[in-house]
Amino acid sequence: MRVDDFDFDLPEASIALRPARPRDSARLLHVDASGALADREVLDLPDLLRAGDLLVFNDTRVIPAALTGTRAARELGGGGAVSAEINLHKRAGPNRWRAFVRPAKRLKVGDRIEFGAFSAEVMEKAAGGDTLLAFDLSGAVLDEAIAATGVPPLPPYIARKRSVDAADVEDYQTLFAREDGSVAAPTAGLHFTERLFAALAERGVERCDVTLHVGAGTFLPVKADDTDDHLMHGEWCTLTEGSADAINAAKAEGRRVIAVGTTALRTLESLAPEIGRIEAGSRDTEIFITPGYEFRITDALLTNFHLPRSTLFMLVSALAGLETMQRAYAHAIAGGYRFYSYGDTSLLERAR
């Protein structure tokens, strides 16, 4: 499909720079299977779900993956020292990470970037500033050094407008985060609170977890003109036997499986070998879901509002229908919904 088909005008004022407080006070746009729209709130979610529905959460935990380092001045005609902004996006070994680096043009293979108590050598450079770094620390020691030095890796559309501060340490983490490894939050999960979980349990809604470590590639714009020419960045995901059993039981009994966030959905669809059945396991996934995709597991999706021309807007268009999502987003913009990671959310039922 043409990438232009997924474009729309989004006012700058629609971009949320802070989350709703409390988390569950955000607005929710309900798009049912017929395409009908209804303005609700996150606390209405139990009323929109059925007893026996299974919510699937991504329990990944965001690490402080945004680092600032210095490349020392080169001795022979290389200019002075250079400050480098590093956004880690995928672990590549005990002491290696792939990262997006700025300014990429001022770095070359063999350069060393100093972060105070530790450093990294540039091993490879690829398009778009994607760089392979080898650190002088490894394993848990490296993780501790990154945690002590880095800050939450806010999405670029927020980071361009304000600096990271102490509030983001809590705001940009779900309450149920458990498995360290993401460099971006599974943002639909940010709306959940203990009182919302209690109300869902009283309603008879069930829950289970998957893990997908979100990479910074999720924010990269689609530069191709055709969706067939876009290259997805791989992300690591895993599903336990217990969660697989819960999901397969729900599908066998005709109960709905509802992904909380596009990362949970991509995990479900990546680990399902056929319609209605999923298998436990771990793998890298580069799944790219566009209209025409036949969903194997997911019946509905809770998700925030996404960028124009993004892979995530393509994904929601595949689930609910492109025309429906174009109409839903126009409604959300006109109605003052807040977009992106700290914004409002939507409940999308798979189109009939």
PDB file of N, CA, C and O in Angstrom, residues 54 125 216 268 301-302 336 339:
ATOM      1  N   LEU A  54     -10.006 -11.776  28.140  1.00  0.00           N
ATOM      2  CA  LEU A  54      -8.631 -11.940  28.614  1.00  0.00           C
ATOM      3  C   LEU A  54      -7.794 -10.757  28.137  1.00  0.00           C
ATOM      4  O   LEU A  54      -7.587 -10.570  26.935  1.00  0.00           O
ATOM      5  N   LYS A 125      28.689   1.172  11.942  1.00  0.00           N
ATOM      6  CA  LYS A 125      27.738   2.242  11.685  1.00  0.00           C
ATOM      7  C   LYS A 125      26.830   1.835  10.534  1.00  0.00           C
ATOM      8  O   LYS A 125      27.284   1.267   9.551  1.00  0.00           O
ATOM      9  N   ALA A 216      13.791   1.438  20.190  1.00  0.00           N
ATOM     10  CA  ALA A 216      13.584   2.810  19.727  1.00  0.00           C
ATOM     11  C   ALA A 216      13.167   2.850  18.263  1.00  0.00           C
ATOM     12  O   ALA A 216      12.660   3.865  17.783  1.00  0.00           O
ATOM     13  N   LEU A 268       1.594 -11.505  20.387  1.00  0.00           N
ATOM     14  CA  LEU A 268       0.566 -12.526  20.167  1.00  0.00           C
ATOM     15  C   LEU A 268       0.598 -13.025  18.725  1.00  0.00           C
ATOM     16  O   LEU A 268       0.573 -14.244  18.473  1.00  0.00           O
ATOM     17  N   LEU A 301      -8.017  -4.348  20.834  1.00  0.00           N
ATOM     18  CA  LEU A 301      -6.757  -3.720  21.206  1.00  0.00           C
ATOM     19  C   LEU A 301      -7.029  -2.439  21.968  1.00  0.00           C
ATOM     20  O   LEU A 301      -7.848  -1.613  21.543  1.00  0.00           O
ATOM     21  N   LEU A 302      -6.336  -2.271  23.099  1.00  0.00           N
ATOM     22  CA  LEU A 302      -6.309  -0.993  23.798  1.00  0.00           C
ATOM     23  C   LEU A 302      -5.007  -0.318  23.411  1.00  0.00           C
ATOM     24  O   LEU A 302      -3.921  -0.883  23.605  1.00  0.00           O
ATOM     25  N   GLY A 336     -10.353  17.058  20.777  1.00  0.00           N
ATOM     26  CA  GLY A 336      -9.346  17.434  21.756  1.00  0.00           C
ATOM     27  C   GLY A 336      -8.686  16.285  22.481  1.00  0.00           C
ATOM     28  O   GLY A 336      -8.109  16.479  23.565  1.00  0.00           O
ATOM     29  N   PHE A 339      -2.623  13.031  22.134  1.00  0.00           N
ATOM     30  CA  PHE A 339      -1.987  11.982  21.324  1.00  0.00           C
ATOM     31  C   PHE A 339      -0.642  11.545  21.905  1.00  0.00           C
ATOM     32  O   PHE A 339       0.011  12.258  22.654  1.00  0.00           O
TER      33      PHE A 339
END
